[in-house]
């Protein structure tokens, strides 16, 4: 009781102090100590498009008369012939994003990684050098949300389209920016991206709403102080309880956060008040913010104290603008939002992102960043009060709210339907695994499926399982996912397509679908079960306009590590007709040479 009383007094006096003199917001660590060469989260971060400064376009933007409402992006994307070149060197390092010195994997010394920018129809070309040492590891980069329609081999998933990029090797990805909006890229090798190997990817296209200032990426990530490999090891341990939870240590906005060092184990290299992200607002202007959930596990709830926000795109799909005071983002999802700076020129206000307490597990779920108007004192902490919201639903906004701007409807009925049950169980040696139709996935790094299918090989080992669903030459596919597990919802991500979400909910799906211009996107939450015969369900549809082998998986890093993953094989006959560049086979030759003398420690599914 004394303790409670003492806490009350302490809280009270803190409140008094903060009223007496506003707390300052001066970082204890330099930008280089928290985020390396990245400028994200600083007041000097550029507004976008940054590249226009160096690469002015003679005739404005290159999409001509195409607008967000008159062009089908899947059939009518422009081809500009412009190549946007990036050179990425991947290395391990130590940074302290929230003041705790931790092992990270960086691109060009940056965490988050460099922002890729392109116009709709450009070619993005990224040369990746794997310089990961101490220990060496393979790697690969996936371009989340892009369809790879002309280049299905550059999707970046080891065991599917390529062998891992061997330590010391260099590999060049080259693909079209065929969709536009806010995307991101990340490593698809084990859970590497949880150590920071990811970054924003922004593609400019015709707008579907007016705004004045593009503030650029707002990168939301849960943070784990332990290296990703140790976390995966801790999950791939015998006899873990089926309902055990792995808690993140913190939550970050643009790679920065605050941490109370007394929470850390004794001896932790920790500095309090490391520094929070800061953003500029100009009074009277409308700002575009590009929210990206690039985390490992957490469902993010994004708010700006007292502000209404207008959502204009979900993933790479512009939507009819709708208003909200809280934006929900599952891992992998993006939302473009417009925010009107309705305050005074001297205003300062908190931006917040909470790892949902109902849907996720975090020791410090509340991420903060400061927004400063043009005449605000940028060393003072804002004093605004958090917007309250309902944290109950572990799903996305209602499908009635999320209506694509360009109207496009699925064929009805689809040519084929596949049900997939999602369950959680111990495997034969008592490790907790996720099962898709009773089968947990394990990658074979040495035999990428697309390359085998290209040679006409479409029959694969069933133990361990490669979870290949061969849809033959069907012209359209419906996938009905049932989540039989209670208290866990999942962000389901499909490569190679924006799927239609034709139904979503909890209980026995009654077969009803929304078939008129339903929400399209590349990642959608499936809700948890509400009881034994009350599964969460998610009904996806897409047309098979993109021959290839496409992962469909949960985007929670630790779940995909434990097998929550299948491969969609689309039009294998056309895959055999495809000419795949020799460099894809070269990734396997290099990987074979490397793995012949270094043991590859694949403790998880591999992707
Ligand atoms: C960090 O900042 C706080 C206040 O902002 C200060 O009290 C503390 O001494 C600083 N710590 C270090 C290691 O600089
Ligand atoms: C972080 O830890 C690494 C490894 O222990 C060490 O080399 C480095 O100096 C530390 N960095 C800081 C800023 O303390
Ligand atoms: C890779 O790392 C080594 C050792 O740190 C360094 O000497 C080399 O310059 C790096 N390579 C690249 C391409 O940065
Ligand atoms: C950051 O954390 C420190 C230590 O817990 C705390 O004293 C300080 O008030 C926090 N700063 C902010 C802006 O939340
Ligand atoms: C949406 O929010 C904006 C900005 O607060 C506001 O101007 C607009 O009137 C709102 N629209 C609706 C339909 O409420
Ligand atoms: C900004 O706020 C800080 C901290 O309260 C104060 O020390 C400084 O004088 C202020 N600057 C201006 C220009 O008012
Ligand atoms: C919160 O959301 C849940 C799920 O959508 C709903 O059942 C509940 O009524 C809501 N609560 C409030 C107070 O609005
Ligand atoms: C999924 O589980 C339900 C309930 O146990 C069962 O009736 C159904 O046959 C299963 N479907 C598949 C594809 O395994
Ligand atoms: C069970 O899962 C663990 C962890 O992925 C794996 O090492 C082990 O081989 C699996 N056991 C069987 C019998 O497949
Ligand atoms: C689903 O599981 C059943 C039973 O193991 C199996 O017969 C069937 O082939 C599986 N379906 C697919 C598409 O793998
Ligand atoms: C899935 O596995 C369970 C337990 O091994 C078994 O009882 C069930 O029949 C299997 N279901 C299918 C569709 O194979
Ligand atoms: C297909 O490839 C797998 C993996 O290399 C191999 O085990 C299998 O024998 C091959 N099948 C055929 C028909 O070549
Ligand atoms: Cu999951």
JSON list of N, CA, C and O in Angstrom, two decimals, residues 147-153 450 472 496-497 543-550 568-576 578:
[
{"chain": "A", "resi": 147, "resn": "UNK", "atom": "N", "xyz": [4.54, -6.32, -58.35]},
{"chain": "A", "resi": 147, "resn": "UNK", "atom": "CA", "xyz": [3.98, -7.55, -58.91]},
{"chain": "A", "resi": 147, "resn": "UNK", "atom": "C", "xyz": [5.00, -8.38, -59.68]},
{"chain": "A", "resi": 147, "resn": "UNK", "atom": "O", "xyz": [4.77, -9.57, -59.90]},
{"chain": "A", "resi": 148, "resn": "UNK", "atom": "N", "xyz": [6.10, -7.77, -60.12]},
{"chain": "A", "resi": 148, "resn": "UNK", "atom": "CA", "xyz": [7.13, -8.49, -60.89]},
{"chain": "A", "resi": 148, "resn": "UNK", "atom": "C", "xyz": [6.52, -9.18, -62.10]},
{"chain": "A", "resi": 148, "resn": "UNK", "atom": "O", "xyz": [6.90, -10.30, -62.45]},
{"chain": "A", "resi": 149, "resn": "UNK", "atom": "N", "xyz": [5.59, -8.50, -62.75]},
{"chain": "A", "resi": 149, "resn": "UNK", "atom": "CA", "xyz": [4.85, -9.12, -63.86]},
{"chain": "A", "resi": 149, "resn": "UNK", "atom": "C", "xyz": [5.76, -9.58, -64.99]},
{"chain": "A", "resi": 149, "resn": "UNK", "atom": "O", "xyz": [5.55, -10.63, -65.58]},
{"chain": "A", "resi": 150, "resn": "UNK", "atom": "N", "xyz": [6.77, -8.76, -65.28]},
{"chain": "A", "resi": 150, "resn": "UNK", "atom": "CA", "xyz": [7.66, -9.13, -66.39]},
{"chain": "A", "resi": 150, "resn": "UNK", "atom": "C", "xyz": [8.90, -9.85, -65.92]},
{"chain": "A", "resi": 150, "resn": "UNK", "atom": "O", "xyz": [9.69, -10.35, -66.73]},
{"chain": "A", "resi": 151, "resn": "UNK", "atom": "N", "xyz": [9.10, -9.89, -64.60]},
{"chain": "A", "resi": 151, "resn": "UNK", "atom": "CA", "xyz": [10.34, -10.43, -64.04]},
{"chain": "A", "resi": 151, "resn": "UNK", "atom": "C", "xyz": [10.07, -11.28, -62.79]},
{"chain": "A", "resi": 151, "resn": "UNK", "atom": "O", "xyz": [10.57, -10.95, -61.70]},
{"chain": "A", "resi": 152, "resn": "UNK", "atom": "N", "xyz": [9.29, -12.38, -62.93]},
{"chain": "A", "resi": 152, "resn": "UNK", "atom": "CA", "xyz": [8.91, -13.14, -61.72]},
{"chain": "A", "resi": 152, "resn": "UNK", "atom": "C", "xyz": [10.11, -13.69, -60.96]},
{"chain": "A", "resi": 152, "resn": "UNK", "atom": "O", "xyz": [9.97, -14.06, -59.80]},
{"chain": "A", "resi": 153, "resn": "UNK", "atom": "N", "xyz": [11.28, -13.71, -61.60]},
{"chain": "A", "resi": 153, "resn": "UNK", "atom": "CA", "xyz": [12.47, -14.24, -60.93]},
{"chain": "A", "resi": 153, "resn": "UNK", "atom": "C", "xyz": [13.11, -13.23, -59.98]},
{"chain": "A", "resi": 153, "resn": "UNK", "atom": "O", "xyz": [13.98, -13.57, -59.20]},
{"chain": "A", "resi": 450, "resn": "UNK", "atom": "N", "xyz": [10.89, -21.76, -58.78]},
{"chain": "A", "resi": 450, "resn": "UNK", "atom": "CA", "xyz": [10.65, -21.18, -60.10]},
{"chain": "A", "resi": 450, "resn": "UNK", "atom": "C", "xyz": [11.63, -21.75, -61.12]},
{"chain": "A", "resi": 450, "resn": "UNK", "atom": "O", "xyz": [11.25, -22.02, -62.27]},
{"chain": "A", "resi": 472, "resn": "UNK", "atom": "N", "xyz": [-2.32, -25.01, -61.87]},
{"chain": "A", "resi": 472, "resn": "UNK", "atom": "CA", "xyz": [-2.41, -25.33, -63.29]},
{"chain": "A", "resi": 472, "resn": "UNK", "atom": "C", "xyz": [-2.72, -24.10, -64.12]},
{"chain": "A", "resi": 472, "resn": "UNK", "atom": "O", "xyz": [-2.16, -23.02, -63.89]},
{"chain": "A", "resi": 496, "resn": "UNK", "atom": "N", "xyz": [3.13, -11.14, -55.89]},
{"chain": "A", "resi": 496, "resn": "UNK", "atom": "CA", "xyz": [2.74, -11.26, -57.30]},
{"chain": "A", "resi": 496, "resn": "UNK", "atom": "C", "xyz": [1.35, -10.77, -57.65]},
{"chain": "A", "resi": 496, "resn": "UNK", "atom": "O", "xyz": [1.00, -10.73, -58.83]},
{"chain": "A", "resi": 497, "resn": "UNK", "atom": "N", "xyz": [0.55, -10.38, -56.65]},
{"chain": "A", "resi": 497, "resn": "UNK", "atom": "CA", "xyz": [-0.83, -9.94, -56.93]},
{"chain": "A", "resi": 497, "resn": "UNK", "atom": "C", "xyz": [-1.30, -8.94, -55.89]},
{"chain": "A", "resi": 497, "resn": "UNK", "atom": "O", "xyz": [-0.85, -8.99, -54.74]},
{"chain": "A", "resi": 543, "resn": "UNK", "atom": "N", "xyz": [-6.96, -12.96, -60.36]},
{"chain": "A", "resi": 543, "resn": "UNK", "atom": "CA", "xyz": [-6.87, -13.53, -61.70]},
{"chain": "A", "resi": 543, "resn": "UNK", "atom": "C", "xyz": [-5.44, -13.98, -61.94]},
{"chain": "A", "resi": 543, "resn": "UNK", "atom": "O", "xyz": [-4.49, -13.34, -61.50]},
{"chain": "A", "resi": 544, "resn": "UNK", "atom": "N", "xyz": [-5.29, -15.08, -62.68]},
{"chain": "A", "resi": 544, "resn": "UNK", "atom": "CA", "xyz": [-3.94, -15.61, -62.89]},
{"chain": "A", "resi": 544, "resn": "UNK", "atom": "C", "xyz": [-3.31, -14.94, -64.12]},
{"chain": "A", "resi": 544, "resn": "UNK", "atom": "O", "xyz": [-3.09, -15.56, -65.14]},
{"chain": "A", "resi": 545, "resn": "UNK", "atom": "N", "xyz": [-3.01, -13.64, -63.94]},
{"chain": "A", "resi": 545, "resn": "UNK", "atom": "CA", "xyz": [-2.41, -12.86, -65.02]},
{"chain": "A", "resi": 545, "resn": "UNK", "atom": "C", "xyz": [-0.90, -12.73, -64.84]},
{"chain": "A", "resi": 545, "resn": "UNK", "atom": "O", "xyz": [-0.25, -11.91, -65.47]},
{"chain": "A", "resi": 546, "resn": "UNK", "atom": "N", "xyz": [-0.33, -13.56, -63.96]},
{"chain": "A", "resi": 546, "resn": "UNK", "atom": "CA", "xyz": [1.09, -13.40, -63.63]},
{"chain": "A", "resi": 546, "resn": "UNK", "atom": "C", "xyz": [1.74, -14.76, -63.36]},
{"chain": "A", "resi": 546, "resn": "UNK", "atom": "O", "xyz": [1.96, -15.14, -62.20]},
{"chain": "A", "resi": 547, "resn": "UNK", "atom": "N", "xyz": [2.09, -15.50, -64.43]},
{"chain": "A", "resi": 547, "resn": "UNK", "atom": "CA", "xyz": [2.69, -16.82, -64.23]},
{"chain": "A", "resi": 547, "resn": "UNK", "atom": "C", "xyz": [3.94, -16.75, -63.34]},
{"chain": "A", "resi": 547, "resn": "UNK", "atom": "O", "xyz": [4.79, -15.87, -63.55]},
{"chain": "A", "resi": 548, "resn": "UNK", "atom": "N", "xyz": [4.02, -17.64, -62.38]},
{"chain": "A", "resi": 548, "resn": "UNK", "atom": "CA", "xyz": [5.17, -17.63, -61.48]},
{"chain": "A", "resi": 548, "resn": "UNK", "atom": "C", "xyz": [4.88, -18.48, -60.26]},
{"chain": "A", "resi": 548, "resn": "UNK", "atom": "O", "xyz": [3.86, -19.16, -60.19]},
{"chain": "A", "resi": 549, "resn": "UNK", "atom": "N", "xyz": [5.80, -18.43, -59.30]},
{"chain": "A", "resi": 549, "resn": "UNK", "atom": "CA", "xyz": [5.58, -19.10, -58.02]},
{"chain": "A", "resi": 549, "resn": "UNK", "atom": "C", "xyz": [5.57, -18.00, -56.96]},
{"chain": "A", "resi": 549, "resn": "UNK", "atom": "O", "xyz": [6.55, -17.29, -56.78]},
{"chain": "A", "resi": 550, "resn": "UNK", "atom": "N", "xyz": [4.40, -17.87, -56.28]},
{"chain": "A", "resi": 550, "resn": "UNK", "atom": "CA", "xyz": [4.17, -16.72, -55.42]},
{"chain": "A", "resi": 550, "resn": "UNK", "atom": "C", "xyz": [3.89, -17.14, -53.98]},
{"chain": "A", "resi": 550, "resn": "UNK", "atom": "O", "xyz": [2.91, -17.84, -53.72]},
{"chain": "A", "resi": 568, "resn": "UNK", "atom": "N", "xyz": [2.12, -20.48, -54.12]},
{"chain": "A", "resi": 568, "resn": "UNK", "atom": "CA", "xyz": [1.09, -20.58, -55.14]},
{"chain": "A", "resi": 568, "resn": "UNK", "atom": "C", "xyz": [1.80, -20.73, -56.49]},
{"chain": "A", "resi": 568, "resn": "UNK", "atom": "O", "xyz": [2.52, -19.82, -56.92]},
{"chain": "A", "resi": 569, "resn": "UNK", "atom": "N", "xyz": [1.62, -21.89, -57.12]},
{"chain": "A", "resi": 569, "resn": "UNK", "atom": "CA", "xyz": [2.20, -22.04, -58.46]},
{"chain": "A", "resi": 569, "resn": "UNK", "atom": "C", "xyz": [1.13, -21.70, -59.49]},
{"chain": "A", "resi": 569, "resn": "UNK", "atom": "O", "xyz": [0.08, -22.33, -59.54]},
{"chain": "A", "resi": 570, "resn": "UNK", "atom": "N", "xyz": [1.44, -20.67, -60.29]},
{"chain": "A", "resi": 570, "resn": "UNK", "atom": "CA", "xyz": [0.47, -20.10, -61.22]},
{"chain": "A", "resi": 570, "resn": "UNK", "atom": "C", "xyz": [0.92, -20.36, -62.66]},
{"chain": "A", "resi": 570, "resn": "UNK", "atom": "O", "xyz": [1.98, -19.94, -63.06]},
{"chain": "A", "resi": 571, "resn": "UNK", "atom": "N", "xyz": [0.14, -21.09, -63.39]},
{"chain": "A", "resi": 571, "resn": "UNK", "atom": "CA", "xyz": [0.35, -21.38, -64.82]},
{"chain": "A", "resi": 571, "resn": "UNK", "atom": "C", "xyz": [1.74, -21.97, -65.11]},
{"chain": "A", "resi": 571, "resn": "UNK", "atom": "O", "xyz": [2.55, -21.38, -65.83]},
{"chain": "A", "resi": 572, "resn": "UNK", "atom": "N", "xyz": [2.01, -23.15, -64.54]},
{"chain": "A", "resi": 572, "resn": "UNK", "atom": "CA", "xyz": [3.33, -23.78, -64.74]},
{"chain": "A", "resi": 572, "resn": "UNK", "atom": "C", "xyz": [3.69, -23.98, -66.22]},
{"chain": "A", "resi": 572, "resn": "UNK", "atom": "O", "xyz": [4.87, -23.89, -66.57]},
{"chain": "A", "resi": 573, "resn": "UNK", "atom": "N", "xyz": [2.69, -24.22, -67.09]},
{"chain": "A", "resi": 573, "resn": "UNK", "atom": "CA", "xyz": [3.00, -24.38, -68.52]},
{"chain": "A", "resi": 573, "resn": "UNK", "atom": "C", "xyz": [3.67, -23.12, -69.07]},
{"chain": "A", "resi": 573, "resn": "UNK", "atom": "O", "xyz": [4.58, -23.21, -69.90]},
{"chain": "A", "resi": 574, "resn": "UNK", "atom": "N", "xyz": [3.18, -21.98, -68.61]},
{"chain": "A", "resi": 574, "resn": "UNK", "atom": "CA", "xyz": [3.79, -20.73, -69.08]},
{"chain": "A", "resi": 574, "resn": "UNK", "atom": "C", "xyz": [5.15, -20.48, -68.44]},
{"chain": "A", "resi": 574, "resn": "UNK", "atom": "O", "xyz": [5.99, -19.82, -69.02]},
{"chain": "A", "resi": 575, "resn": "UNK", "atom": "N", "xyz": [5.34, -21.02, -67.23]},
{"chain": "A", "resi": 575, "resn": "UNK", "atom": "CA", "xyz": [6.66, -20.86, -66.59]},
{"chain": "A", "resi": 575, "resn": "UNK", "atom": "C", "xyz": [7.72, -21.58, -67.41]},
{"chain": "A", "resi": 575, "resn": "UNK", "atom": "O", "xyz": [8.83, -21.07, -67.58]},
{"chain": "A", "resi": 576, "resn": "UNK", "atom": "N", "xyz": [7.38, -22.74, -67.96]},
{"chain": "A", "resi": 576, "resn": "UNK", "atom": "CA", "xyz": [8.38, -23.48, -68.75]},
{"chain": "A", "resi": 576, "resn": "UNK", "atom": "C", "xyz": [8.74, -22.71, -70.03]},
{"chain": "A", "resi": 576, "resn": "UNK", "atom": "O", "xyz": [9.83, -22.89, -70.57]},
{"chain": "A", "resi": 578, "resn": "UNK", "atom": "N", "xyz": [9.04, -19.47, -70.16]},
{"chain": "A", "resi": 578, "resn": "UNK", "atom": "CA", "xyz": [9.70, -18.21, -69.79]},
{"chain": "A", "resi": 578, "resn": "UNK", "atom": "C", "xyz": [11.21, -18.33, -69.91]},
{"chain": "A", "resi": 578, "resn": "UNK", "atom": "O", "xyz": [11.78, -19.36, -69.55]}
]
